PDB file of C-alpha atoms in Angstrom:
ATOM      1  CA  UNK A  84      72.476 -22.226  -3.034  1.00  0.00           C
ATOM      2  CA  UNK A  85      73.599 -18.359  -3.692  1.00  0.00           C
ATOM      3  CA  UNK A  86      69.807 -16.935  -4.011  1.00  0.00           C
ATOM      4  CA  UNK A  87      69.265 -18.721  -0.409  1.00  0.00           C
ATOM      5  CA  UNK A  88      72.569 -17.083   0.805  1.00  0.00           C
ATOM      6  CA  UNK A  89      70.718 -13.538  -0.444  1.00  0.00           C
ATOM      7  CA  UNK A  90      67.397 -14.402   1.143  1.00  0.00           C
ATOM      8  CA  UNK A  91      69.199 -14.985   4.524  1.00  0.00           C
ATOM      9  CA  UNK A  92      71.270 -11.982   4.440  1.00  0.00           C
ATOM     10  CA  UNK A  93      68.101  -9.832   3.675  1.00  0.00           C
ATOM     11  CA  UNK A  94      66.033 -11.925   6.499  1.00  0.00           C
ATOM     12  CA  UNK A  95      68.987 -11.175   8.886  1.00  0.00           C
ATOM     13  CA  UNK A  96      69.151  -7.476   7.864  1.00  0.00           C
ATOM     14  CA  UNK A  97      65.593  -6.925   8.371  1.00  0.00           C
ATOM     15  CA  UNK A  98      65.901  -8.165  11.862  1.00  0.00           C
ATOM     16  CA  UNK A  99      68.982  -6.113  12.534  1.00  0.00           C
ATOM     17  CA  UNK A 100      67.592  -3.312  11.242  1.00  0.00           C
ATOM     18  CA  UNK A 101      64.015  -3.801  13.153  1.00  0.00           C
ATOM     19  CA  UNK A 102      66.135  -4.458  16.705  1.00  0.00           C
ATOM     20  CA  UNK A 103      68.652  -2.314  16.410  1.00  0.00           C
ATOM     21  CA  UNK A 104      67.826   0.724  13.682  1.00  0.00           C
ATOM     22  CA  UNK A 105      69.708   1.649  10.669  1.00  0.00           C
ATOM     23  CA  UNK A 106      72.248   3.662  12.469  1.00  0.00           C
ATOM     24  CA  UNK A 107      73.212   1.017  14.925  1.00  0.00           C
ATOM     25  CA  UNK A 108      72.999  -1.745  12.223  1.00  0.00           C
ATOM     26  CA  UNK A 109      76.713  -3.157  10.993  1.00  0.00           C
ATOM     27  CA  UNK A 110      77.562  -5.309   8.465  1.00  0.00           C
ATOM     28  CA  UNK A 111      78.932  -7.566  10.990  1.00  0.00           C
ATOM     29  CA  UNK A 112      75.997  -8.067  13.015  1.00  0.00           C
ATOM     30  CA  UNK A 113      74.081  -9.026   9.978  1.00  0.00           C
ATOM     31  CA  UNK A 114      76.621 -11.734   8.483  1.00  0.00           C
ATOM     32  CA  UNK A 115      76.326 -13.037  12.153  1.00  0.00           C
ATOM     33  CA  UNK A 116      72.783 -13.411  12.127  1.00  0.00           C
ATOM     34  CA  UNK A 117      72.864 -14.740   8.539  1.00  0.00           C
ATOM     35  CA  UNK A 118      75.755 -16.894   9.538  1.00  0.00           C
ATOM     36  CA  UNK A 119      77.464 -16.337   6.761  1.00  0.00           C
ATOM     37  CA  UNK A 120      80.802 -14.369   6.305  1.00  0.00           C
ATOM     38  CA  UNK A 121      80.879 -10.494   5.869  1.00  0.00           C
ATOM     39  CA  UNK A 122      82.357 -10.999   2.491  1.00  0.00           C
ATOM     40  CA  UNK A 123      79.684 -13.290   1.282  1.00  0.00           C
ATOM     41  CA  UNK A 124      77.132 -10.071   2.240  1.00  0.00           C
ATOM     42  CA  UNK A 125      79.518  -7.782  -0.308  1.00  0.00           C
ATOM     43  CA  UNK A 126      79.152 -10.734  -3.378  1.00  0.00           C
ATOM     44  CA  UNK A 127      75.427  -9.562  -3.200  1.00  0.00           C
ATOM     45  CA  UNK A 128      74.896  -6.082  -2.017  1.00  0.00           C
ATOM     46  CA  UNK A 129      77.870  -3.069  -2.108  1.00  0.00           C
ATOM     47  CA  UNK A 130      76.789  -1.614   0.929  1.00  0.00           C
ATOM     48  CA  UNK A 131      74.421  -1.435   3.954  1.00  0.00           C
ATOM     49  CA  UNK A 132      72.569   1.536   1.963  1.00  0.00           C
ATOM     50  CA  UNK A 133      72.180  -0.559  -0.748  1.00  0.00           C
ATOM     51  CA  UNK A 134      70.928  -3.522   1.706  1.00  0.00           C
ATOM     52  CA  UNK A 135      68.430  -1.315   3.075  1.00  0.00           C
ATOM     53  CA  UNK A 136      67.446  -0.163   0.089  1.00  0.00           C
ATOM     54  CA  UNK A 137      66.067  -3.936  -0.935  1.00  0.00           C
ATOM     55  CA  UNK A 138      64.570  -4.092   1.862  1.00  0.00           C
ATOM     56  CA  UNK A 139      62.297  -0.813   1.766  1.00  0.00           C
ATOM     57  CA  UNK A 140      61.694  -1.707  -1.761  1.00  0.00           C
ATOM     58  CA  UNK A 141      60.175  -5.186  -0.711  1.00  0.00           C
ATOM     59  CA  UNK A 142      58.616  -3.441   2.363  1.00  0.00           C
ATOM     60  CA  UNK A 143      56.762  -1.330  -0.361  1.00  0.00           C
ATOM     61  CA  UNK A 144      55.404  -3.886  -2.688  1.00  0.00           C
ATOM     62  CA  UNK A 145      54.372  -5.791   0.198  1.00  0.00           C
ATOM     63  CA  UNK A 146      52.406  -2.611   1.817  1.00  0.00           C
ATOM     64  CA  UNK A 147      50.894  -2.322  -1.799  1.00  0.00           C
ATOM     65  CA  UNK A 148      49.531  -5.976  -2.003  1.00  0.00           C
ATOM     66  CA  UNK A 149      48.165  -5.200   1.148  1.00  0.00           C
ATOM     67  CA  UNK A 150      46.174  -2.023   0.121  1.00  0.00           C
ATOM     68  CA  UNK A 151      44.999  -3.758  -3.285  1.00  0.00           C
ATOM     69  CA  UNK A 152      43.608  -6.949  -1.154  1.00  0.00           C
ATOM     70  CA  UNK A 153      40.862  -4.708   0.255  1.00  0.00           C
ATOM     71  CA  UNK A 154      40.033  -2.817  -2.948  1.00  0.00           C
ATOM     72  CA  UNK A 155      36.152  -3.786  -3.930  1.00  0.00           C
ATOM     73  CA  UNK A 156      35.154  -2.518  -7.226  1.00  0.00           C
ATOM     74  CA  UNK A 157      32.014  -2.649  -6.179  1.00  0.00           C
ATOM     75  CA  UNK A 158      32.314  -0.267  -3.709  1.00  0.00           C
ATOM     76  CA  UNK A 159      32.439   3.496  -3.780  1.00  0.00           C
ATOM     77  CA  UNK A 160      35.774   5.122  -4.863  1.00  0.00           C
ATOM     78  CA  UNK A 161      35.615   6.798  -1.071  1.00  0.00           C
ATOM     79  CA  UNK A 162      35.323   3.447   0.949  1.00  0.00           C
ATOM     80  CA  UNK A 163      38.008   1.882  -1.185  1.00  0.00           C
ATOM     81  CA  UNK A 164      40.434   4.756  -0.433  1.00  0.00           C
ATOM     82  CA  UNK A 165      39.405   4.301   3.041  1.00  0.00           C
ATOM     83  CA  UNK A 166      40.059   0.677   3.382  1.00  0.00           C
ATOM     84  CA  UNK A 167      43.399   0.768   1.138  1.00  0.00           C
ATOM     85  CA  UNK A 168      44.673   3.833   3.399  1.00  0.00           C
ATOM     86  CA  UNK A 169      43.378   1.742   6.896  1.00  0.00           C
ATOM     87  CA  UNK A 170      45.185  -1.212   5.691  1.00  0.00           C
ATOM     88  CA  UNK A 171      48.103   0.882   4.386  1.00  0.00           C
ATOM     89  CA  UNK A 172      48.626   2.286   8.005  1.00  0.00           C
ATOM     90  CA  UNK A 173      47.480  -0.812   9.942  1.00  0.00           C
ATOM     91  CA  UNK A 174      50.781  -2.276   8.234  1.00  0.00           C
ATOM     92  CA  UNK A 175      52.890   0.213   9.221  1.00  0.00           C
ATOM     93  CA  UNK A 176      51.756   0.044  12.664  1.00  0.00           C
ATOM     94  CA  UNK A 177      52.276  -3.362  13.033  1.00  0.00           C
ATOM     95  CA  UNK A 178      55.346  -4.084  11.097  1.00  0.00           C
ATOM     96  CA  UNK A 179      58.467  -3.822  13.316  1.00  0.00           C
ATOM     97  CA  UNK A 180      60.835  -2.700  10.815  1.00  0.00           C
ATOM     98  CA  UNK A 181      58.528   0.848  10.272  1.00  0.00           C
ATOM     99  CA  UNK A 182      58.195   1.068  13.693  1.00  0.00           C
ATOM    100  CA  UNK A 183      61.887   1.061  14.484  1.00  0.00           C
ATOM    101  CA  UNK A 184      62.459   3.205  11.711  1.00  0.00           C
ATOM    102  CA  UNK A 185      59.900   6.075  12.581  1.00  0.00           C
ATOM    103  CA  UNK A 186      61.086   5.903  15.964  1.00  0.00           C
ATOM    104  CA  UNK A 187      64.629   6.033  14.734  1.00  0.00           C
ATOM    105  CA  UNK A 188      63.896   9.179  12.841  1.00  0.00           C
ATOM    106  CA  UNK A 189      62.052  10.900  15.497  1.00  0.00           C
ATOM    107  CA  UNK A 190      65.059  10.549  18.048  1.00  0.00           C
ATOM    108  CA  UNK A 191      68.074  10.719  16.068  1.00  0.00           C
ATOM    109  CA  UNK A 192      66.906  12.175  12.381  1.00  0.00           C
ATOM    110  CA  UNK A 193      68.990   9.643  10.806  1.00  0.00           C
ATOM    111  CA  UNK A 194      69.194  10.878   7.121  1.00  0.00           C
ATOM    112  CA  UNK A 195      69.104   7.456   5.265  1.00  0.00           C
ATOM    113  CA  UNK A 196      65.897   6.897   7.291  1.00  0.00           C
ATOM    114  CA  UNK A 197      64.082   9.739   6.528  1.00  0.00           C
ATOM    115  CA  UNK A 198      64.933   9.386   2.786  1.00  0.00           C
ATOM    116  CA  UNK A 199      63.880   6.201   3.168  1.00  0.00           C
ATOM    117  CA  UNK A 200      60.390   6.826   4.914  1.00  0.00           C
ATOM    118  CA  UNK A 201      59.659   9.644   2.696  1.00  0.00           C
ATOM    119  CA  UNK A 202      59.967   7.029  -0.305  1.00  0.00           C
ATOM    120  CA  UNK A 203      57.646   4.965   1.054  1.00  0.00           C
ATOM    121  CA  UNK A 204      55.311   7.995   1.521  1.00  0.00           C
ATOM    122  CA  UNK A 205      55.880   8.566  -1.992  1.00  0.00           C
ATOM    123  CA  UNK A 206      54.985   5.424  -3.371  1.00  0.00           C
ATOM    124  CA  UNK A 207      52.025   5.511  -1.108  1.00  0.00           C
ATOM    125  CA  UNK A 208      50.774   8.462  -2.523  1.00  0.00           C
ATOM    126  CA  UNK A 209      51.738   7.515  -6.512  1.00  0.00           C
ATOM    127  CA  UNK A 210      49.763   4.169  -5.438  1.00  0.00           C
ATOM    128  CA  UNK A 211      46.746   6.784  -4.443  1.00  0.00           C
ATOM    129  CA  UNK A 212      47.351   8.857  -7.491  1.00  0.00           C
ATOM    130  CA  UNK A 213      46.883   5.942  -9.804  1.00  0.00           C
ATOM    131  CA  UNK A 214      43.577   4.997  -8.198  1.00  0.00           C
ATOM    132  CA  UNK A 215      42.353   8.579  -7.993  1.00  0.00           C
ATOM    133  CA  UNK A 216      43.318   8.776 -11.833  1.00  0.00           C
ATOM    134  CA  UNK A 217      41.525   5.954 -12.318  1.00  0.00           C
ATOM    135  CA  UNK A 218      38.413   7.160 -10.574  1.00  0.00           C
ATOM    136  CA  UNK A 219      38.492  10.096 -12.619  1.00  0.00           C
ATOM    137  CA  UNK A 220      38.617   8.559 -15.710  1.00  0.00           C
ATOM    138  CA  UNK A 221      35.321   6.643 -14.736  1.00  0.00           C
ATOM    139  CA  UNK A 222      33.631   9.419 -14.056  1.00  0.00           C
ATOM    140  CA  UNK A 223      33.686   8.237  -9.856  1.00  0.00           C
ATOM    141  CA  UNK A 224      34.884  11.562  -8.824  1.00  0.00           C
ATOM    142  CA  UNK A 225      35.231  15.024 -10.036  1.00  0.00           C
ATOM    143  CA  UNK A 226      38.447  15.966 -11.908  1.00  0.00           C
ATOM    144  CA  UNK A 227      41.316  16.988  -9.436  1.00  0.00           C
ATOM    145  CA  UNK A 228      44.708  17.232  -9.405  1.00  0.00           C
ATOM    146  CA  UNK A 229      45.546  13.533  -8.679  1.00  0.00           C
ATOM    147  CA  UNK A 230      48.926  14.205  -6.667  1.00  0.00           C
ATOM    148  CA  UNK A 231      47.650  16.934  -4.753  1.00  0.00           C
ATOM    149  CA  UNK A 232      44.460  14.879  -3.585  1.00  0.00           C
ATOM    150  CA  UNK A 233      46.817  11.874  -2.695  1.00  0.00           C
ATOM    151  CA  UNK A 234      49.015  13.680  -0.730  1.00  0.00           C
ATOM    152  CA  UNK A 235      45.861  15.489   1.419  1.00  0.00           C
ATOM    153  CA  UNK A 236      44.125  11.914   1.454  1.00  0.00           C
ATOM    154  CA  UNK A 237      47.178  10.421   2.957  1.00  0.00           C
ATOM    155  CA  UNK A 238      48.076  13.299   5.421  1.00  0.00           C
ATOM    156  CA  UNK A 239      44.299  13.698   6.698  1.00  0.00           C
ATOM    157  CA  UNK A 240      44.025  10.001   6.899  1.00  0.00           C
ATOM    158  CA  UNK A 241      47.000  10.245   9.086  1.00  0.00           C
ATOM    159  CA  UNK A 242      45.848  13.236  11.105  1.00  0.00           C
ATOM    160  CA  UNK A 243      42.521  11.241  12.008  1.00  0.00           C
ATOM    161  CA  UNK A 244      43.710   8.105  12.751  1.00  0.00           C
ATOM    162  CA  UNK A 245      46.683   9.171  14.967  1.00  0.00           C
ATOM    163  CA  UNK A 246      47.217  12.625  15.696  1.00  0.00           C
ATOM    164  CA  UNK A 247      43.315  12.962  16.392  1.00  0.00           C
ATOM    165  CA  UNK A 248      43.842   9.849  18.955  1.00  0.00           C
ATOM    166  CA  UNK A 249      46.436  11.890  21.218  1.00  0.00           C
ATOM    167  CA  UNK A 250      43.730  14.018  22.860  1.00  0.00           C
ATOM    168  CA  UNK A 251      40.571  12.726  21.505  1.00  0.00           C
ATOM    169  CA  UNK A 252      38.577   9.556  21.634  1.00  0.00           C
ATOM    170  CA  UNK A 253      39.131   7.618  18.496  1.00  0.00           C
ATOM    171  CA  UNK A 254      36.991   7.935  15.328  1.00  0.00           C
ATOM    172  CA  UNK A 255      34.951   5.219  13.917  1.00  0.00           C
ATOM    173  CA  UNK A 256      35.868   3.878  10.532  1.00  0.00           C
ATOM    174  CA  UNK A 257      32.537   5.114   9.288  1.00  0.00           C
ATOM    175  CA  UNK A 258      33.348   8.771  10.900  1.00  0.00           C
ATOM    176  CA  UNK A 259      36.397   8.862   9.095  1.00  0.00           C
ATOM    177  CA  UNK A 260      35.419   7.800   5.580  1.00  0.00           C
ATOM    178  CA  UNK A 261      32.688  10.373   5.606  1.00  0.00           C
ATOM    179  CA  UNK A 262      34.917  13.456   6.963  1.00  0.00           C
ATOM    180  CA  UNK A 263      37.180  12.405   4.037  1.00  0.00           C
ATOM    181  CA  UNK A 264      34.264  12.236   1.583  1.00  0.00           C
ATOM    182  CA  UNK A 265      32.772  15.702   3.010  1.00  0.00           C
ATOM    183  CA  UNK A 266      36.426  17.726   2.801  1.00  0.00           C
ATOM    184  CA  UNK A 267      37.996  15.988  -0.282  1.00  0.00           C
ATOM    185  CA  UNK A 268      35.073  14.851  -2.663  1.00  0.00           C
ATOM    186  CA  UNK A 269      32.298  17.145  -1.791  1.00  0.00           C
ATOM    187  CA  UNK A 270      34.037  20.365  -0.608  1.00  0.00           C
ATOM    188  CA  UNK A 271      32.755  22.022   2.583  1.00  0.00           C
ATOM    189  CA  UNK A 272      29.196  22.811   2.760  1.00  0.00           C
ATOM    190  CA  UNK A 273      27.841  26.435   2.039  1.00  0.00           C
ATOM    191  CA  UNK A 274      26.330  28.014   4.724  1.00  0.00           C
ATOM    192  CA  UNK A 275      22.980  30.118   4.269  1.00  0.00           C
TER     193      UNK A 275
END
């Protein structure tokens, strides 16, 4: 019975954070949504922060599983990076909790939300770093600083997918993959 209550609490908190944001969510709301007493929540979680961390940790695992699901060892490294990043950003843009957290950070600058979004970004960078280290070891890409390259891949991808589209026609998946390949793996072409 206890694991079922814990699951109900996590689901209710996820719903509350998704609807109202982190700052506006209270343990009373979570208790009402989970149909449990507020004291029951505290048998599983010390406070709202710990409950939030549990939810974000599960979210990150889900995101990584999504990225792994599109990796194909038969494809070139650049194509797999593109596919994984695309899946991660697609997940982020359709998952209501992530949308609400990004909105709350932009509008209110809630510290706990900023820290959790940074945690999500750090996990994505760590995931990419592992993939880059593997690709370097296999000789699929030149030796580079895996952490800096991971950071640049993520930031470049976000810029090409969302920032570019604010003032330009969207780029195709093929265009994004080619741009990333040129700038990060081949380097800028030399002029004559």
